[in-house]
Amino acid sequence: MAVDSTAEGAASSAARVSTDGGVPANADSQGDSGQADPPVDSIVGTADDGIVRELGHDDFDPVGTLVLVLIYMAILIGMWVFMYFVEFLGRGLTVVG
Amino acid sequence: MATESGGSEFVDTFPDEAAIIKASFLIAFVSLGIGAFFGLIQALHRTNVLRVIDSADYYTLLTGHGVLLAIVFTIFFLCGVFHWAVARSLDRPAESALFSWAWVGLMTTGTVLATVAILGGLVPNLGMSADVLFTFYAPLQAHPIFYIGLAMFIVGTWLAGADWFLSYRAWRQDHPDERIPLQTFMVLTTMIMWYISTLGVAVSVVFFLIPWSLGLIESVNPLLTRTLFWYFGHPIVYFWLMPAYLLWYTVLPKLAGGRLFSDPLARVVFLLFLLLSTPVGIHHQYLDPGIAEGFKFIAMTNTMFLLLPSLLTAFTVVASVEHGARQRGGEGYLRWLGALPWRDPAFTGMALAGAMFAAGGFSGMINAGMNINYLIHNTLWVPGHFHLTVGTAVALTMMAGSYWLVPQVTGTKLYSRPIGLLQVIMWFVGMVFMSNAMHRAGLAGIPRRTAEPQYQNFEFLTPIGSIFELRVQIALGGTLLFLSVVLFLFNILLTSLGEESDRPVDSYLPEPLSGPEGSPRILDNLAMWTGIAAVLVVLAYTLPLAGIIQNGGGLFGGGLPVPATVSAGFDLVLTTVTSAFNTLWGVVA
Amino acid sequence: MEIHAYEKLWLALALVLIVGFIGTITYGAAGAGIDMIDDKGGTVDPATLDQHPKFGDPGIERNGENSYDVYVVARQFVFEPGTTEPLRVPAGSTVTFHVTAADVIHGFEVVGTNANTMAIPGQVAEFTVEFGEPGEYGMLCNEYCGSGHHVMEGKIVVMEQEAFDSWYEQQQAQGEAEN
């Protein structure tokens, strides 16, 4: 358990996603009596029900994230240059002493 | 393990903690409702759309809006989240439920006292008011019970922190060699930052403002109390933000169907906040006389480096969400965004809050830039900025998080998922209108904190659009935001009155993709990090504070001299270090 | 400690961004010559402001060719000068403002410009700006200072040199007559 920072085991994680890439095995560990399996995403926090494949640490490169943050940085730099050199330095009555 | 046995939800495992959390959330949500109502009146009043109050009373409501939302709502919600996170991640109840109730009680009493003092301002001839706004700069003076209430509230948060440290200490005795669980690590580092930073406001309130408001001392040094406020006033920003970060790091990946990308980096981020949150407060005082430029430059450098943990968070959290999208079948560079569970209000609310925070990050960078601060200082740009940060990144994350957390402590299912979804989207849209208009109005020179839209001597000009259009956007945005809060409170109220459910939410949290095991153990050495944080604070604040006391009329203003013996030796130190700073500044410039 | 290559790249870019921001600000200070409000204005006793040689009768003073000092007192809810009568300065002049507050903390903002400072009792905010063409600026208090905060405003009139000179001489003559 020393590796587990959220105090829940890796075993339970594996149990929640079927290994054949098919239907998630989420509801079967629940003790719900007389309740049908909820439809996908029906209650808060059930995104796991829609998992179709499990990606481990080595299978995942966050390339989409890299694209997003690079777009963000381009916006930041463009806006900064505009705000500093046009909006700010372009104004009258600047404090010079 | 809570998730292994059916029906064993948080409320069943930790009934006492669930009760504390429910009480904290209740007070947070009542404050949210009142504060949001005041916000609506302000938005309509200052845009001249609907006027139901006198302009002089605007500031009473503005004080209530700031105190109830920025202090009471955020911090009571934080207490609920942190109490949940500590019990959950350590898998043990608090050491004493009585002690927990003590801090809830103390904070509540403080809240009631401060609120009574503020609302007293609406009653003529009562002789009680606190129209000093959330920043309570002296020499504006509030009724003593405002300051006393505030002091009680802060002492209450100290006790709450003690509660979580006691839990940690007990857990440590049973688990001598384990890494601190991530959520507890986040709670503890945040609280250490809070202890360091509240020292400033405690000194200001207890030694200066309370005696002064009671008439025991004649005057205060306005620049000193203002500087002590901002010593606390910037870290409180991160105190609001850290529960949102805790939810983004530990809950949002799960809501997306993924896992946290990196546990060690999350720890690094929280440590950076612990180190850098406090020695930056002077960046709120860039345009204050009486503080040397060198100190302002140091505060700016620290502030700019404080961007680092937030930029790292952007990557780590988005990558965790992307992991969820890929697991749910998402493909492509950006198409994976469509594979996210957008129908879940908890996920969507947090994701929109994060997107807004990215925009707020930009306007914060402008605020932080020492000389560009002239452009926007005390204009409507500033509330435009913090309605994106505390008003959306924090508030919307808290509301969205509530859809997942509240059912865990009530044991009842969320009343309506579609209403929740509508609510978070309404908040987002309302804030897009209000905040973008506020930013642009600020660039036109329209000041913050004023009751009137127009002045006699001049007209405000905006290069694009019109001032009228900006006012309409602010009024419309404010109305949508208020309606969003009404929907939220309605949904939460009906949730708490609902029938008990065995599985109110899916409360399971997956482990991170990259766990803490590979990270250096020194990250968990809280004593060492506390020491470094304290040293940074001493370096950033000793000389500015000494200069303010020395030059600005002593501790209490009004020209009380500093004793000669202190002053002689001190002069020497001050001259030496200032000249060193000036030389350094000369080299840099 | 393992960090993904993309995140390392992002970390490096973030650091470059931060250094770039600090560099821009430093350029503004050193290259564009923007000075900060700081402690050079010194301090003043707010209780005896009326007897102060400058703030006792605040206004504009010539201190050299095309160079002036302006003393402004902010108090609930007026600027002196500025509110009851406009603050007059000549076109094309260099003006050093000295702003302080008599009662509570105020703000001093020349609307639509970068001239913006806090006015704190006991402290003097000193800053210099250069005025160009004749015209008018609005000024307002941008720090909440009490129930009448929203009426605290004024006007700066930038006058033609000749018109200013005759007005200034008249002021001087009046001042001497009163003394």
Short mmCIF file of C-alpha atoms in Angstrom, two decimals, chain A residues 14-95:
data_model
loop_
_atom_site.label_atom_id
_atom_site.label_comp_id
_atom_site.label_asym_id
_atom_site.label_seq_id
_atom_site.Cartn_x
_atom_site.Cartn_y
_atom_site.Cartn_z
CA ALA A 14 -8.03 -3.31 -12.49
CA ALA A 15 -11.23 -4.92 -11.35
CA ARG A 16 -13.26 -2.00 -12.60
CA VAL A 17 -12.25 -2.21 -16.21
CA SER A 18 -12.69 -5.38 -18.13
CA THR A 19 -9.52 -6.56 -19.76
CA ASP A 20 -11.09 -7.65 -23.01
CA GLY A 21 -11.72 -4.06 -23.98
CA GLY A 22 -15.45 -4.60 -23.83
CA VAL A 23 -18.18 -3.82 -21.38
CA PRO A 24 -17.02 -2.16 -18.18
CA ALA A 25 -17.57 -4.23 -15.10
CA ASN A 26 -18.57 -1.49 -12.81
CA ALA A 27 -21.88 -2.27 -11.24
CA ASP A 28 -21.20 -5.85 -10.28
CA SER A 29 -19.26 -4.95 -7.17
CA GLN A 30 -22.20 -2.94 -5.88
CA GLY A 31 -24.65 -4.31 -3.39
CA ASP A 32 -27.61 -2.49 -4.86
CA SER A 33 -30.72 -4.45 -4.15
CA GLY A 34 -33.49 -4.32 -6.68
CA GLN A 35 -31.82 -1.58 -8.72
CA ALA A 36 -31.11 -2.01 -12.38
CA ASP A 37 -27.67 -1.12 -13.64
CA PRO A 38 -27.65 2.60 -14.24
CA PRO A 39 -27.25 3.67 -17.85
CA VAL A 40 -23.87 4.99 -18.90
CA ASP A 41 -23.02 8.38 -17.35
CA SER A 42 -26.36 8.50 -15.58
CA ILE A 43 -25.09 9.64 -12.21
CA VAL A 44 -22.33 11.97 -11.20
CA GLY A 45 -18.87 10.49 -11.46
CA THR A 46 -19.66 7.49 -13.65
CA ALA A 47 -17.38 8.40 -16.53
CA ASP A 48 -15.59 5.12 -15.82
CA ASP A 49 -18.61 3.32 -17.26
CA GLY A 50 -17.66 4.63 -20.68
CA ILE A 51 -14.10 3.33 -20.61
CA VAL A 52 -13.40 1.17 -23.64
CA ARG A 53 -9.68 0.56 -23.13
CA GLU A 54 -7.28 0.88 -20.26
CA LEU A 55 -4.18 2.93 -20.88
CA GLY A 56 -1.30 2.40 -18.50
CA HIS A 57 1.56 4.71 -17.72
CA ASP A 58 3.64 3.66 -20.73
CA ASP A 59 0.78 3.58 -23.24
CA PHE A 60 -0.10 7.23 -22.89
CA ASP A 61 1.54 10.29 -24.43
CA PRO A 62 -0.43 13.47 -23.71
CA VAL A 63 -0.03 14.85 -27.21
CA GLY A 64 -3.43 16.54 -27.15
CA THR A 65 -2.44 18.30 -23.96
CA LEU A 66 0.77 19.49 -25.54
CA VAL A 67 -1.19 20.92 -28.47
CA LEU A 68 -3.60 22.70 -26.15
CA VAL A 69 -0.96 24.23 -23.89
CA LEU A 70 1.11 25.36 -26.87
CA ILE A 71 -1.95 27.14 -28.29
CA TYR A 72 -2.48 28.69 -24.85
CA MET A 73 1.11 29.88 -24.69
CA ALA A 74 0.89 31.44 -28.16
CA ILE A 75 -2.22 33.34 -27.05
CA LEU A 76 -0.49 34.43 -23.85
CA ILE A 77 2.54 35.79 -25.67
CA GLY A 78 0.45 37.56 -28.32
CA MET A 79 -1.84 39.16 -25.75
CA TRP A 80 1.08 40.15 -23.53
CA VAL A 81 2.88 41.91 -26.37
CA PHE A 82 -0.32 43.70 -27.36
CA MET A 83 -1.17 44.75 -23.81
CA TYR A 84 2.34 45.94 -22.98
CA PHE A 85 3.47 47.65 -26.15
CA VAL A 86 0.16 48.90 -27.57
CA GLU A 87 -2.26 49.38 -24.68
CA PHE A 88 0.26 50.37 -22.02
CA LEU A 89 3.21 52.07 -23.70
CA GLY A 90 0.90 53.63 -26.29
CA ARG A 91 -0.91 55.73 -23.68
CA GLY A 92 -0.37 59.34 -22.73
CA LEU A 93 0.77 60.54 -19.31
CA THR A 94 3.17 57.80 -18.40
CA VAL A 95 5.09 58.15 -15.14
#
